[in-house]
Coordinates of C-alpha atoms and ligand atoms in Angstrom, one line a residue:
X1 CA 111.0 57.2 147.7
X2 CA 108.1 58.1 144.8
X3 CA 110.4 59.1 141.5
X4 CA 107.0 60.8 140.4
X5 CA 106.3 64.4 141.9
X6 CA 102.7 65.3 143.2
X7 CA 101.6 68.1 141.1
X8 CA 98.2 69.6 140.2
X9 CA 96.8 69.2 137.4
X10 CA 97.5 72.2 135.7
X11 CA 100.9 71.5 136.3
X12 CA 100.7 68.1 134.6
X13 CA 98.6 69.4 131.6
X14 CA 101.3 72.9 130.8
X15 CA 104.3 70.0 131.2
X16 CA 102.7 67.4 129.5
X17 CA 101.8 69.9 126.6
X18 CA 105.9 71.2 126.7
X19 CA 107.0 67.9 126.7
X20 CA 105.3 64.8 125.7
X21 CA 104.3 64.1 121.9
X22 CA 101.3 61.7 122.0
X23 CA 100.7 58.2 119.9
X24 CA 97.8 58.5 117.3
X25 CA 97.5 62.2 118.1
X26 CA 96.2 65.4 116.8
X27 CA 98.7 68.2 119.3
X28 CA 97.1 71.1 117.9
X29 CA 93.5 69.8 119.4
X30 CA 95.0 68.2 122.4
X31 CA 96.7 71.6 123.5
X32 CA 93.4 73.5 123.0
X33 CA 91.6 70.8 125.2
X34 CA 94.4 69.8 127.5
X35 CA 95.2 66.1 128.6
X36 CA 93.0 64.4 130.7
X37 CA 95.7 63.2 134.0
X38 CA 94.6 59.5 134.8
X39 CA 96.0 58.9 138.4
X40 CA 95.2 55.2 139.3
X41 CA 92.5 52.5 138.7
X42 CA 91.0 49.7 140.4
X43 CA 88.7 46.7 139.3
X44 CA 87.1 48.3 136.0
X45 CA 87.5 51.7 137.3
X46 CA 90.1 54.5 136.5
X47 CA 90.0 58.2 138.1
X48 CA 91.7 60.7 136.8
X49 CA 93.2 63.8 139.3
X50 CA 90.2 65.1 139.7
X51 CA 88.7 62.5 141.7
X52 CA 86.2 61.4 138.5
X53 CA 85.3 58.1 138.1
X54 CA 85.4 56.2 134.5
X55 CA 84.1 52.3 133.9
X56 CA 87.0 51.6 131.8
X57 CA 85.0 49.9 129.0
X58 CA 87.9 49.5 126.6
X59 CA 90.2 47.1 129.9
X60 CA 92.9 50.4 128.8
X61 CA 93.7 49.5 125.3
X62 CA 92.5 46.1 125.2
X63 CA 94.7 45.1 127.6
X64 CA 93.6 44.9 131.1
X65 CA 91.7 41.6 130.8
X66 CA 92.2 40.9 134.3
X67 CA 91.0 44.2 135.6
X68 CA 93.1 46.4 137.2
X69 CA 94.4 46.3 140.8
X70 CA 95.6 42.8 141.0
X71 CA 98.5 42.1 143.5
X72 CA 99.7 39.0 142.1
X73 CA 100.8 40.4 139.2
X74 CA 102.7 43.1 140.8
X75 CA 104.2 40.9 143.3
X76 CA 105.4 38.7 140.5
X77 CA 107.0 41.7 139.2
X78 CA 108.7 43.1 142.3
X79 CA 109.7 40.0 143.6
X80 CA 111.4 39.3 139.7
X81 CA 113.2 42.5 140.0
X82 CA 114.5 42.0 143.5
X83 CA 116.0 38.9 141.6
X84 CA 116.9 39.4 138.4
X85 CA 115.4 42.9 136.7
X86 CA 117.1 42.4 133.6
X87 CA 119.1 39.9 131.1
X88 CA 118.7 38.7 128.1
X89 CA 118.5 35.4 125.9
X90 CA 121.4 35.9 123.5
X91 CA 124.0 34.5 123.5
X92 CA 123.4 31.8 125.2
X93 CA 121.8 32.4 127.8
X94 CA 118.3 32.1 129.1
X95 CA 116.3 32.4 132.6
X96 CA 113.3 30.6 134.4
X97 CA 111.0 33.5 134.0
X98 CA 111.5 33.3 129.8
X99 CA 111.3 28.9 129.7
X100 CA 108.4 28.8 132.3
X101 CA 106.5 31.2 130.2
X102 CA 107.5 29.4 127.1
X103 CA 106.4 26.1 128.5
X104 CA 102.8 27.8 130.3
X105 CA 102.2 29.0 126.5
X106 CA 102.8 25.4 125.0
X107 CA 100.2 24.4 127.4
X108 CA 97.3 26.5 126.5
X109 CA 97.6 26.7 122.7
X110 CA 96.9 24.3 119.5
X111 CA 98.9 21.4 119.5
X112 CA 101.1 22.7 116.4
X113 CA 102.6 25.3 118.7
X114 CA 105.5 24.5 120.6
X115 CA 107.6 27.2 120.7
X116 CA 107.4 30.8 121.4
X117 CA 110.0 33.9 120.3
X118 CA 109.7 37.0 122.6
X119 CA 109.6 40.5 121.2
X120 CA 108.5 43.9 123.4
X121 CA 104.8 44.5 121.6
X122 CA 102.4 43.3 119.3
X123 CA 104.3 45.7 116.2
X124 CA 107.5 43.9 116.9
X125 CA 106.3 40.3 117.1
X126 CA 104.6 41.2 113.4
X127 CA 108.2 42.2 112.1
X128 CA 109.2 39.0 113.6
X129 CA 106.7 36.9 111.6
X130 CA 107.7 39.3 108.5
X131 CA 111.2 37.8 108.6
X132 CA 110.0 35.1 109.8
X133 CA 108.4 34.1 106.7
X134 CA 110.2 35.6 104.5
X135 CA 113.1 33.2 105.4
X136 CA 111.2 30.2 105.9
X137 CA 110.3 30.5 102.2
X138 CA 113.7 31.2 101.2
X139 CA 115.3 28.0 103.1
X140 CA 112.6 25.4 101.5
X141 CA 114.3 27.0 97.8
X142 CA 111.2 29.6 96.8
X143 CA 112.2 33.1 97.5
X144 CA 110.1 34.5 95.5
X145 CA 107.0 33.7 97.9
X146 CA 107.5 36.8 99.2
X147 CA 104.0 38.5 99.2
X148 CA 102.1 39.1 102.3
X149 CA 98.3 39.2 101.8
X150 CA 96.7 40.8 104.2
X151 CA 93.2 43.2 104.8
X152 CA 92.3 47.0 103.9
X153 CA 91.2 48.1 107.4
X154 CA 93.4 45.8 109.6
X155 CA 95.6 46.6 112.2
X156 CA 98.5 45.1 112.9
X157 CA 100.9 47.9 115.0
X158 CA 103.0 50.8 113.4
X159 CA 106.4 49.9 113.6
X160 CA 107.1 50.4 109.5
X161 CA 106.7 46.7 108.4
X162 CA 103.5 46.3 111.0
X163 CA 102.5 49.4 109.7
X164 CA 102.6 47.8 106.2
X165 CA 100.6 45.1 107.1
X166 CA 97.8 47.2 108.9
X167 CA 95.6 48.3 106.0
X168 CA 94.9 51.7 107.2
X169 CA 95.2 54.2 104.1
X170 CA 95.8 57.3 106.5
X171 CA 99.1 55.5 108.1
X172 CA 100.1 54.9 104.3
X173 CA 99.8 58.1 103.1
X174 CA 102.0 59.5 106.2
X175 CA 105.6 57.5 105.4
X176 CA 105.5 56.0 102.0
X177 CA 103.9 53.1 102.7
X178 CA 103.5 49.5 102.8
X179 CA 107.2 47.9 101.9
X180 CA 107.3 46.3 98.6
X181 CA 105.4 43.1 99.0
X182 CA 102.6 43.3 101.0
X183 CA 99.3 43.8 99.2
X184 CA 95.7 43.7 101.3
X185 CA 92.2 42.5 99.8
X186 CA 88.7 43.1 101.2
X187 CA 87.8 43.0 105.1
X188 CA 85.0 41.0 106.1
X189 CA 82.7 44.1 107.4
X190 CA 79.0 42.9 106.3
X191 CA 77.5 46.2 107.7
X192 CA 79.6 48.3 105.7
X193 CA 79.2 46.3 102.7
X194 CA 76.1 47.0 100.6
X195 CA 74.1 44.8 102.3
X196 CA 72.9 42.8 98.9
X197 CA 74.5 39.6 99.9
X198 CA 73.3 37.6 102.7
X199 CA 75.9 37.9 105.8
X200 CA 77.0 34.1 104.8
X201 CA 77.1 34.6 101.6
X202 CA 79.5 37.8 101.9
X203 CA 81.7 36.0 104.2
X204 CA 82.3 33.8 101.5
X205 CA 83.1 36.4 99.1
X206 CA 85.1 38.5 101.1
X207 CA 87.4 35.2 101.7
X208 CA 87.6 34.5 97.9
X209 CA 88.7 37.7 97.3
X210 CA 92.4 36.5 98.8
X211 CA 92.1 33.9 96.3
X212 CA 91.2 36.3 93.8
X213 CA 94.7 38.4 94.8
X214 CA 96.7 34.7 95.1
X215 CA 95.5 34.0 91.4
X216 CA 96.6 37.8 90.3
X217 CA 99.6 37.6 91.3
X218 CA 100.5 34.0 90.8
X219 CA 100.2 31.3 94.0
X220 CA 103.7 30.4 93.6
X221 CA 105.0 34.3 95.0
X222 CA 102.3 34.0 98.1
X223 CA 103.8 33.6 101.2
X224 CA 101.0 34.3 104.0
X225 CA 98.0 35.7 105.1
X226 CA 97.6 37.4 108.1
X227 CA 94.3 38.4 109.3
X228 CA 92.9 39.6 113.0
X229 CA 90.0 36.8 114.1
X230 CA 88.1 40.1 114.7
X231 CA 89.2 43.4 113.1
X232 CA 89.7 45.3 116.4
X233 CA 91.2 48.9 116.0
X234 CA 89.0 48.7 112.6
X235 CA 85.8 48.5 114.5
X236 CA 85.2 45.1 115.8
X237 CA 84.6 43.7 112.8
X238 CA 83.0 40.3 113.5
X239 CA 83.1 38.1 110.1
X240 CA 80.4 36.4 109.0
X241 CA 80.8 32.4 110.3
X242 CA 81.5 31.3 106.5
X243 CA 84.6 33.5 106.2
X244 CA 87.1 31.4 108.5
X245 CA 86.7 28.4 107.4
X246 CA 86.9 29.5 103.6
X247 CA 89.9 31.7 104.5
X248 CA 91.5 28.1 105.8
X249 CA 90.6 26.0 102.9
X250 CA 92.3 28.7 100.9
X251 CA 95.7 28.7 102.6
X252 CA 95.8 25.1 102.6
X253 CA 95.0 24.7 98.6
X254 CA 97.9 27.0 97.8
X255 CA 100.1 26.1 100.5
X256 CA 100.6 29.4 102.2
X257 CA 101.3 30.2 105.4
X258 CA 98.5 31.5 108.3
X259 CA 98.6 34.1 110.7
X260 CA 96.2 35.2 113.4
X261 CA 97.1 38.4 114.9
X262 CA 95.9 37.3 118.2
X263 CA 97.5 40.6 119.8
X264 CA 93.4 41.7 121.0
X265 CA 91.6 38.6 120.6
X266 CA 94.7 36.0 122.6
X267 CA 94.2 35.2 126.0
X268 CA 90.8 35.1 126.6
X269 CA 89.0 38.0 125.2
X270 CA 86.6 36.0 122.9
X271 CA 86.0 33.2 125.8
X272 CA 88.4 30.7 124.4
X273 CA 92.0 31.4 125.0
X274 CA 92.7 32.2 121.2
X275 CA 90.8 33.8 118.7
X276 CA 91.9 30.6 116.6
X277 CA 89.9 28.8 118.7
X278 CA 87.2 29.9 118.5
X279 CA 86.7 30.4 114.8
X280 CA 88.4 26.7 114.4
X281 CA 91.6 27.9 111.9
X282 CA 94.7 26.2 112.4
X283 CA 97.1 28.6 112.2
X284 CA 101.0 28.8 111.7
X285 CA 101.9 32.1 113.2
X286 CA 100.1 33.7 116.3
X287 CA 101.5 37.0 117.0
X288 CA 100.0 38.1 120.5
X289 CA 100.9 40.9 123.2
X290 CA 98.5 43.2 124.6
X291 CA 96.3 40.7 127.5
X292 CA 99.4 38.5 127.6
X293 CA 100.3 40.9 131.1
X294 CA 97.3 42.3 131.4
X295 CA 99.2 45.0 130.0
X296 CA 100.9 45.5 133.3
X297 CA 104.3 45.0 131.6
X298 CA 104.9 45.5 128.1
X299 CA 105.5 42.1 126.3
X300 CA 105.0 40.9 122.9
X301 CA 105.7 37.3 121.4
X302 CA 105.0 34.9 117.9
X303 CA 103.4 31.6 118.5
X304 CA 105.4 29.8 115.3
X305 CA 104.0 26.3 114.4
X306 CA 106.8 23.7 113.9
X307 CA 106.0 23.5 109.8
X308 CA 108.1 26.8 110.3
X309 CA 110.2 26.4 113.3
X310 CA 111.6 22.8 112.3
X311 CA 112.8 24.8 108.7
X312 CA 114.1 27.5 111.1
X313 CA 116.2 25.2 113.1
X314 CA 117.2 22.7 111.2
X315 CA 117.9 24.6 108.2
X316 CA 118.3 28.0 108.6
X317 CA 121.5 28.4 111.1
X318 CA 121.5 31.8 112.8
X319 CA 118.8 33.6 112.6
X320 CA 119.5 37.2 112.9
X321 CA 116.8 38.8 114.7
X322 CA 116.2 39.9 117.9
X323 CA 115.1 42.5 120.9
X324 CA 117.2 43.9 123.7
X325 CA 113.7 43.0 126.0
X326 CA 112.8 39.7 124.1
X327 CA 111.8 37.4 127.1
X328 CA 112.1 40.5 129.4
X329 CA 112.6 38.1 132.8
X330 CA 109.9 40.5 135.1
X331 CA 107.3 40.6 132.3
X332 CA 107.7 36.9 131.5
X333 CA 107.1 36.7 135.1
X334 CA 103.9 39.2 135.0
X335 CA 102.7 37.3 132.2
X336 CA 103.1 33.6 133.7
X337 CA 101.5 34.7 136.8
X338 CA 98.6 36.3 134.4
X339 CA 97.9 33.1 132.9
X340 CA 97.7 31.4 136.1
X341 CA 94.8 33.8 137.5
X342 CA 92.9 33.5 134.2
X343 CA 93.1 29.7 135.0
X344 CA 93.0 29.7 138.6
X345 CA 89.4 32.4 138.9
X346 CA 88.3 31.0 135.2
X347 CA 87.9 33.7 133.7
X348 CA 88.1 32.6 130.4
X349 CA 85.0 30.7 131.0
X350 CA 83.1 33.4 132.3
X351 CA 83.7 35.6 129.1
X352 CA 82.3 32.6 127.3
X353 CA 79.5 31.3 130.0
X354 CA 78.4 34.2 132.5
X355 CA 79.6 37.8 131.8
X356 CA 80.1 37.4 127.7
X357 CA 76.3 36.0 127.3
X358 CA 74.9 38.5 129.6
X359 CA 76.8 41.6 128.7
X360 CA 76.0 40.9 124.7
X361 CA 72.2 40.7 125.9
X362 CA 72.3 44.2 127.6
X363 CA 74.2 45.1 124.5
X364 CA 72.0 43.7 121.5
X365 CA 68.8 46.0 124.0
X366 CA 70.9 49.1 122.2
X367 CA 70.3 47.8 118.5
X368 CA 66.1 49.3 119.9
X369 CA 67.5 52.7 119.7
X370 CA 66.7 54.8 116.6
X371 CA 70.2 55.7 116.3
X372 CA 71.8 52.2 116.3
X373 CA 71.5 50.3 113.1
X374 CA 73.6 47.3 114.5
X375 CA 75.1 46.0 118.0
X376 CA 77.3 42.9 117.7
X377 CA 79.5 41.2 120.2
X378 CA 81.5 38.1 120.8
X379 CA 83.0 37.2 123.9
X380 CA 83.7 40.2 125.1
X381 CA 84.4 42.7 121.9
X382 CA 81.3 44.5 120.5
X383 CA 80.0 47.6 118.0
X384 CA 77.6 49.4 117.9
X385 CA 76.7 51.4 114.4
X386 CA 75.2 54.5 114.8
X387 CA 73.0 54.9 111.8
X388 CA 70.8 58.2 110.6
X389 CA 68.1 55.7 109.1
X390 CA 67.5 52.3 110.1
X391 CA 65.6 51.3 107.3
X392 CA 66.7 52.0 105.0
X393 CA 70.3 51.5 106.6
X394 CA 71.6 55.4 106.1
X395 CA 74.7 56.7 107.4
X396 CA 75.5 59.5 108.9
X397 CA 77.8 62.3 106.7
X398 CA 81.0 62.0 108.1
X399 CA 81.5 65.2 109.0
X400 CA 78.3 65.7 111.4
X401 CA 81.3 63.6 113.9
X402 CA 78.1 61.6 115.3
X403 CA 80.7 58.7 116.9
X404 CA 82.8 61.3 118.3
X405 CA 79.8 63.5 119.7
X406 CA 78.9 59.9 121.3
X407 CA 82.0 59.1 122.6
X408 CA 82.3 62.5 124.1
X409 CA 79.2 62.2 126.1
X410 CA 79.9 58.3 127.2
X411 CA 83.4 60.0 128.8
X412 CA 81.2 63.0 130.5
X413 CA 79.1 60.1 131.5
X414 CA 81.8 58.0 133.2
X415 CA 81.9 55.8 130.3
X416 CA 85.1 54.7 128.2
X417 CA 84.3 53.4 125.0
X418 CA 85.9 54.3 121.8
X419 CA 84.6 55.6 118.0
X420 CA 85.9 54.7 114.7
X421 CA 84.1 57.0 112.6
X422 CA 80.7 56.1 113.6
X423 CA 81.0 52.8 115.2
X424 CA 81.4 52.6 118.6
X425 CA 83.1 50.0 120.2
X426 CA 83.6 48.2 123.7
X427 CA 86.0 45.3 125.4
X428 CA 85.9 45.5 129.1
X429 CA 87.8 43.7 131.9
X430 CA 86.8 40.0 132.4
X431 CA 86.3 40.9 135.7
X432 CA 82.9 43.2 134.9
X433 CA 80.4 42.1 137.5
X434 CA 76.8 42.0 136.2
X435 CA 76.0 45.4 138.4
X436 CA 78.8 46.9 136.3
X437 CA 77.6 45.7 133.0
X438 CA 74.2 47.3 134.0
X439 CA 75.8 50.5 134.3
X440 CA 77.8 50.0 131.6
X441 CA 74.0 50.0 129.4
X442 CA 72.6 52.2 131.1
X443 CA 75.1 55.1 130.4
X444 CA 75.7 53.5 126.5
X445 CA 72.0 54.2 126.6
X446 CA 71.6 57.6 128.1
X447 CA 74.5 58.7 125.7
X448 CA 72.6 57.6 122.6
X449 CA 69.7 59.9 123.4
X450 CA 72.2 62.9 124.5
X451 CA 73.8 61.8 120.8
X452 CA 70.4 62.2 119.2
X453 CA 69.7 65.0 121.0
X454 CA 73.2 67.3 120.0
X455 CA 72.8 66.0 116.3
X456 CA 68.8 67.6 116.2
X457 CA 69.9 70.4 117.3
Ligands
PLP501 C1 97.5 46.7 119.2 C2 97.7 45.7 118.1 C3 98.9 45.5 117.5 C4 100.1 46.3 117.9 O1 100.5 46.0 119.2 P1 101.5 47.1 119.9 O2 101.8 46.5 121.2 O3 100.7 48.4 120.1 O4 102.7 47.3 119.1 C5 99.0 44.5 116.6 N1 97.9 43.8 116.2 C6 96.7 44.0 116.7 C7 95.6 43.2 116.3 C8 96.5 45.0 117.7 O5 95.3 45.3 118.1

């Protein structure tokens, strides 16, 4: 019955290296390593053929917030396949596992939101909220609000307008890019800034620095911000407490439209169910994806406020946008039964309560190693910087690799964590028990030394 063969792993690495092109990827270093074959996973564990074991400290790709191995969302899926696998919401039509899921969301987010649009992933639903916008503006008369601010450093997906909107200069320089307007300003990273200002006081400044771009190029062509509540792919860049708040007063003095990219930080991961929450913005647009399934089915989906959706509807006729798998019936059905075990074990609470406090305590211990110069975490997102000197703050010359020689040994180490340049970062499954997060420490820890110890050498 199995579609998938049972090979070895040779087998799967020579195929895989004929075959399969990789996302974010360098092929020439991959075929001289080889893949590594991941075979299955349970709780906050994967193994790969082998038989190794990894404490999965990244929940996949910030996905797997309810850990993995969780029958009820598989059951939801198999038992909305037996049903109805597939149709879609055009012309229409619609189906229970799309409006449930629609309504569920309504529930759990600000009281501005009431109504979802489906996409596939977190890239789509930002081309959504491009258009989005874009025609919002033009219905109220003012197409010429057609700038996008957004941050150097963000990430926002790769599709070519959410590739636009991330602010990551390698992914520019690769396909012409961003599209014509969509500009980015200064991300709110007080480590990597010069350190002069106090953290509050660079919040502020980071968050005038949009006002700075709205007054260059004239508040009357500004359509939105979009921002991440935490820079993730960036390096879990936690802003200062003054930057939210200023970044909100400035939207609402010119008018222009807010968007969280919720994709990482939405359903849970910062122990309130949106990142909007917890840093108090009221947003118009929530793009999210990623921990809507768990990331056992691929969904994607745009909170949109009604300031925008009553313009959409009453003015704007058809609007013509859409995905084959918008409202895909068995990953609506994945998702809905996701956000009823994040109510039904509270484990939302328990990022913010039990597991969040105590696994930011074991993590801050790291900041007392000579070779971290900061560890920060909220909820359940964290950094460390690896640093050459601590005081003064020094860092490392790119090219001694010290992340990647880290990140190395944490994956000999049964540890997954990932580096941007030489931050290393960390968002486990809500699920991580306190013997876990122990472990978790203890290999982060033994890995720093082995770091140390390969960069003497
Ligand atoms: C991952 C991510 C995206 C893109 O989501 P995909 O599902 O990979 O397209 C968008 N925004 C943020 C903040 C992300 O982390």
């Amino acid at each position: 019955m199995a579609a998938i063969e049972k090979r070895s792993r040779h087998e799967w690495q020579e195929l895989d290296k004929e075959h399969h092109l990789h996302p974010f990827t360098n092929h020439k270093e991959l075929h001289k390593k080889r893949s590594r074959i991941i075979t299955r996973a349970d709780g906050v564990y994967i193994y790969d053929i082998d038989g190794n074991r990894f404490l999965d400290g990244m929940s996949g790709l910030w996905c797997v917030n309810a850990g993995y191995g969780r029958d009820e969302l598989v059951d939801a899926a198999t038992q909305q396949m037996h049903e109805l696998p597939y149709y879609n919401n055009f012309f229409q039509c619609s189906h229970p596992p799309a409006i449930e899921l629609a309504a569920a969301l309504e529930e759990i987010s600000q009281p501005q939101f009431r109504r979802v649009f489906f996409a596939g992933s977190g890239s789509e639903s930002n081309d959504t909220i491009v258009r989005m916008v874009r025609t919002y503006w033009d219905l109220l008369g003012q197409p010429q609000r057609h700038t996008i601010i957004s941050r150097k450093n963000a990430y926002h997906g790769s599709t070519v307008a959410a590739a636009s909107l991330s602010g990551m200069k390698p992914m520019h320089r690769q396909s012409g890019l961003p599209i014509p307007g969509i500009v980015h300003v200064e991300q709110p990273y007080w480590f990597g800034s010069d350190r002069s200002m106090s953290p509050g006081k660079f919040g502020v400044a980071a968050a005038r620095s949009i006002e700075d771009k709205i007054n260059e190029i004239g508040s009357d062509k500004v359509a939105a911000f979009i921002g991440e509540p935490i820079q993730g792919a960036g390096g879990v860049i936690i802003p200062p407490a003054s930057y939210w708040p200023e970044v909100q007063r400035i939207c609402d003095e010119y008018g222009i439209l807010l968007i969280s990219d919720e994709v990482i930080t939405g359903f849970g991961r910062l122990g309130e169910w949106f990142g909007a929450d917890y840093f108090g913005i009221r947003p118009d647009f929530m793009p999210f994806a990623k921990g809507v399934t768990s990331g056992y089915l691929p969904l994607g989906g745009v909170f949109i406020s009604d300031r925008v959706a009553d313009v959409l509807i009453d003015k704007g006729g058809e609007f013509f946008h859409g995905y084959t798998y918008s409202g895909h019936p068995a990953a609506c059905a994945v998702a809905l039964a996701n956000v009823r075990l994040l109510q039904r074990e509270g484990l939302i609470e328990r990022v913010r309560d039990d597991i969040g406090p105590y696994l930011q305590k074991g993590w801050q211990s790291l900041a007392e190693h000579p070779l971290v110069g900061e560890a920060r975490m909220t909820g359940l997102m964290g950094a460390l910087e690896l640093v050459r000197s601590k005081q003064p703050v020094e860092r490392f010359d790119e090219k001694q690799g010290a992340g990647t020689i880290c990140r190395d040994a944490l994956i000999d180490n049964g540890l997954v964590l990932r580096a941007v340049g030489d931050t290393i970062i960390c968002a486990p499954p809500f699920t991580l028990t306190h013997e876990e997060a122990d472990e978790l420490i203890g290999i982060a820890w033994k890995c720093l030394d082995l770091t140390q110890q390969a960069l003497d050498a």
